[in-house]
Structures are given as C-alpha cells and as structure tokens.
C-alpha positions as a printed Julia matrix, in Angstrom:
254×3 Matrix{Float64}:
 -4.38   -6.08   12.59
 -2.92   -2.59   12.26
  0.68   -1.83   11.27
  2.38    1.2    12.8
  5.87    2.28   11.75
  7.84    4.07   14.46
 11.06    5.95   13.72
 13.19    6.5    16.86
 15.2     9.7    16.44
 17.6    11.23   18.93
 19.82   14.28   18.67
 22.8    13.26   20.78
 24.35   10.56   18.62
 27.88    9.82   19.86
 29.47    9.63   16.4
 27.34   12.22   14.59
 25.46   14.61   16.83
 22.3    16.0    15.3
 22.34   13.58   12.38
 18.54   13.28   12.39
 18.46   16.91   11.25
 21.39   16.65    8.85
 20.59   18.33    5.54
 20.39   15.93    2.61
 19.84   17.88   -0.6
 17.42   20.29    1.04
 15.64   17.92    3.41
 16.56   16.81    6.93
 17.39   13.12    7.23
 14.41   12.37    9.46
 12.12   13.7     6.72
 13.83   11.51    4.11
 13.24    8.42    6.25
  9.65    9.4     7.07
  8.7    10.06    3.44
 10.07    6.69    2.35
  8.42    4.81    5.2
  4.94    6.16    4.46
  5.22    4.76    0.92
  5.2     1.17    2.21
  1.96   -0.51    1.17
  1.56   -2.54    4.36
  2.11    0.3     6.85
 -0.99    2.11    8.09
  0.74    4.97    9.87
  4.23    6.29   10.61
  5.27    8.17   13.75
  8.6     9.7    14.75
  9.55    9.1    18.4
 11.98   11.62   19.87
 12.97   13.25   23.15
 14.36   16.38   21.48
 12.27   19.47   20.74
 14.39   20.35   17.71
 13.5    17.06   16.06
  9.89   17.35   17.23
  9.56   20.8    15.65
 11.27   19.64   12.47
  8.81   16.77   11.97
  5.88   19.1    12.63
  7.26   21.51   10.02
  6.82   18.93    7.23
  3.44   17.82    8.64
  4.74   14.5     9.91
  3.42   12.69   12.98
  5.67   12.84   16.03
  5.46   11.93   19.72
  7.75   13.16   22.5
  9.22   10.35   24.57
 11.09   10.18   27.85
 14.71   11.27   28.03
 15.32    8.06   30.0
 15.05    5.75   26.96
 18.39    3.95   26.66
 17.88    2.52   23.17
 15.85    3.09   20.06
 13.84   -0.01   20.93
 12.95    1.51   24.31
 11.76    4.63   22.5
  9.67    2.6    20.06
  8.18    0.58   22.91
  7.24    3.71   24.84
  5.14    4.89   21.9
  3.74    1.38   21.33
  2.66    1.19   24.97
  0.1     3.89   24.09
 -0.52    4.61   27.76
 -3.11    7.28   27.06
 -4.89    5.26   24.38
 -4.42    7.92   21.72
 -3.34    5.38   19.09
 -6.01    2.78   19.94
 -3.53   -0.08   19.61
 -4.3    -3.76   20.2
 -1.9    -6.46   21.44
 -1.96   -8.15   18.03
 -1.07   -4.98   16.11
  2.32   -4.89   14.41
  4.97   -2.34   15.33
  7.73   -1.7    12.78
 10.97   -0.32   14.21
 12.38    1.86   11.42
 15.92    3.14   11.88
 16.08    6.93   11.73
 19.45    6.91    9.98
 18.38    5.04    6.82
 17.51    7.83    4.35
 17.76    5.38    1.43
 15.22    3.01    2.96
 13.34    1.17    0.24
  9.61    1.1     1.16
  9.34   -2.45   -0.19
 11.72   -3.58    2.56
  9.04   -2.81    5.12
  6.5    -4.74    3.06
  8.85   -7.73    2.89
  9.28   -7.63    6.66
  5.55   -7.34    7.38
  4.34  -10.02    4.93
  5.21  -13.03    7.15
  2.73  -11.85    9.79
 -0.12  -12.23    7.28
  1.12  -15.64    6.15
  1.66  -17.02    9.67
 -0.24  -15.41   12.57
  2.01  -17.19   15.08
  5.02  -15.05   14.13
  6.04  -12.6    16.85
  9.13  -10.89   15.4
 10.59  -10.46   11.92
 13.65   -8.81   10.45
 15.65   -8.64    7.21
 18.97   -9.98    5.95
 21.01   -9.73    2.78
 23.54  -12.15    1.29
 27.14  -11.09    1.97
 29.13  -10.82   -1.24
 32.6    -9.89    0.0
 35.14  -11.33    2.4
 35.65   -7.84    3.85
 32.05   -7.76    5.08
 32.23  -11.38    6.24
 35.24  -10.59    8.44
 34.04   -7.15    9.6
 32.76   -7.2    13.22
 30.66   -4.11   12.48
 28.68   -6.15    9.96
 26.27   -8.26   12.01
 25.66  -11.73   10.59
 22.72  -14.06   11.03
 22.31  -17.77   10.4
 18.87  -19.3     9.97
 17.27  -22.72   10.06
 15.6   -24.32    7.06
 12.34  -22.54    7.89
 13.93  -19.1     7.82
 14.07  -18.47   11.57
 17.2   -17.07   13.18
 19.46  -19.5    15.01
 22.02  -16.86   16.01
 23.22  -13.32   15.33
 26.9   -12.48   15.72
 29.63   -9.97   14.97
 31.88  -12.94   14.28
 32.15  -14.58   10.88
 29.26  -17.03   10.86
 28.72  -19.62    9.66
 32.31  -20.57   10.31
 34.38  -22.43    7.76
 36.79  -25.19    8.82
 39.26  -24.11    6.11
 39.14  -20.52    7.42
 38.74  -19.37    3.82
 35.84  -17.29    2.57
 33.74  -18.09   -0.46
 30.27  -16.97   -1.56
 29.09  -20.57   -1.21
 29.31  -20.12    2.58
 26.09  -18.11    2.25
 26.65  -15.74    5.12
 23.96  -13.1     5.61
 24.24   -9.52    6.79
 21.54   -8.56    9.26
 19.64   -5.38    8.41
 18.49   -3.62   11.55
 14.81   -3.22   10.78
 12.32   -5.09   12.96
  8.62   -5.77   13.13
  7.0    -7.08   16.31
  3.61   -8.03   17.58
  2.9    -5.22   20.02
  2.47   -7.5    23.03
  5.79   -9.22   22.25
  7.63   -5.89   22.09
  6.18   -4.79   25.42
  7.27   -8.08   27.01
 10.74   -7.7    25.5
 11.51   -4.43   27.24
 10.55   -5.96   30.58
 13.13   -8.74   30.16
 16.6    -8.4    31.64
 19.49   -8.12   29.17
 20.55  -11.65   28.25
 23.98  -13.28   28.46
 24.87  -13.5    24.77
 23.16  -10.18   24.1
 25.68   -8.5    26.4
 28.66  -10.39   24.98
 27.81   -9.55   21.36
 26.23   -6.16   22.02
 23.16   -7.25   20.04
 19.82   -6.78   21.77
 17.93   -9.03   19.31
 19.63  -11.99   21.01
 17.38  -11.31   24.0
 14.48  -12.67   21.96
 16.33  -15.87   21.07
 17.66  -16.44   24.58
 14.11  -16.17   25.89
 12.76  -18.64   23.35
 11.08  -16.11   21.04
 11.78  -17.02   17.39
 12.7   -14.32   14.86
 11.62  -14.75   11.25
 14.35  -13.59    8.87
 13.37  -12.43    5.39
 16.01  -12.18    2.68
 15.95   -8.88    0.82
 17.68   -7.81   -2.36
 17.65   -4.15   -1.37
 20.77   -2.45   -0.04
 20.84    0.59    2.21
 23.45    2.92    3.65
 23.11    3.63    7.34
 24.38    7.08    8.33
 26.71    6.82   11.33
 29.24    9.48   10.3
 29.44   12.59    8.09
 31.29   10.43    5.56
 28.28    8.1     5.36
 26.07   11.13    4.8
 28.15   12.15    1.82
 27.76    8.66    0.32
 23.98    9.03    0.61
 24.11   12.44   -1.08
 26.06   10.99   -4.0
 23.55    8.15   -4.41
 20.58   10.52   -4.32
 22.15   12.81   -6.91
 21.98    9.89   -9.33
 18.32    9.2    -8.62
 15.39   10.84  -10.38
 13.35   11.51   -7.23
 15.98   13.17   -5.05
C-alpha cells in the first residue's frame, strides 16, 4: 500500500490571490508546505497539483514534483482526485493506495500530523477515509461558524461535522468539559474511495453546511477522526501570512 501526498494549489484565491506563491522569509508558501510534507515518515511521495503555470514553474524551480490539472476543477478535492485518477498510469497507483489531501495554505504543517492521519489505515484495513481534529479550548472558537466542529462516536468515527456549536449544551453555556473538537482540513483516502466520492452528487447537509466531507457520511462512508495535539495556521488572508512569518521567526529552522 503506497501513500501519496497531493497538495492542491491554485492561483486565483478569492481572498488572497496568488497566496501559493506568497513569499515567506525567502520561500514561496507552496515550497514551505511541500518541504514539510515530504518529512512525514509514512508518505512515499508528494506532488503539487495546479492549473497555473506560475505555480508549476515555481515548484519545478525547487525541484519539487508537480502535475498540471484541468482548469475545470471546482475544488481542491477535485484537483487531488484528478491526479489520483492517474489516467495515463504514470504514478502506477492501485485502488488500495492511500491519497493524502494536503492543504496548500498550511505552511506550518507538522509532518507528524500526516503520520497520525495515515496510521489508522495500517491498524484497520477497512478504513476508507481519515482526518484530524483538535480539542477546542475557547468559547470564541466554539461559537465561531468559521471553525468547523466534529463530533465522534466512541470508536472515533465522525457522527457529524458542523459550523454550528456542537455538541450543543442545554444550558447554552460553554465549558471545556463539553469536549468540542475543531476539524483540521487534512484528509487521507483509499484511492478507490476518493474516485467514487467525486462521482457522487453533492449531498443535502453538505450543501447546507458548505462542508463537502458530509458527502461521505450521507453516503454511508465512515470517517475516522484522529485527535492531534498540533496546531496550525491556515493562510486565508495577508494578515494570516504575517502571523505565520512571526511564528517562523521564532523557530530555529525557518
């Protein structure tokens, strides 16, 4: 079973155009993400998937692996799936291989997060999809609709993802004992499951919440959720980028 990490990267981001190429202390963001991803012990290879020649050329310039995808991809998952489909057989992928969807705007990605996400596939071959979550420690995050929450069953499989404050509390008061978890948007899939996913129609709750992972649940595909202690900063705006710069300045390996 091979593990391939795919980083979807587009240029025309609505809130921060060209962020994949944004300079972070001398390196473009896509390079920061790539270099962290290849450090994961469980990942055999990492590929950037883009439809923009500027990003393609950038990845080539630091000797990274990159594949041009269709301009018709609507989401990062579509872009990842196009590479995973391996229509020309260049990657020699099997249905049982694992595809890791690595967000291209996570320059502080901790390589161990990928290992945590991949490990369940070795422990339980029946797993089709996995993702990560982190305990919410503030009421602000619990109430924030931009912080996606997930609740799991006793076996660690997702019951629901929502922008609402879940699990709810009959007193309407927040406390850490509620044990609400923030979903971290990294995914690993069995290749055949990912390819089936993109053939499915958008699901009812997926469209209400604006969360495509609900398509798996609504179609009866369980998602294993792994708790992680690592925190990241996703870059959606120039202000987020500055936060990343400040963190990296304090690190030894910036």
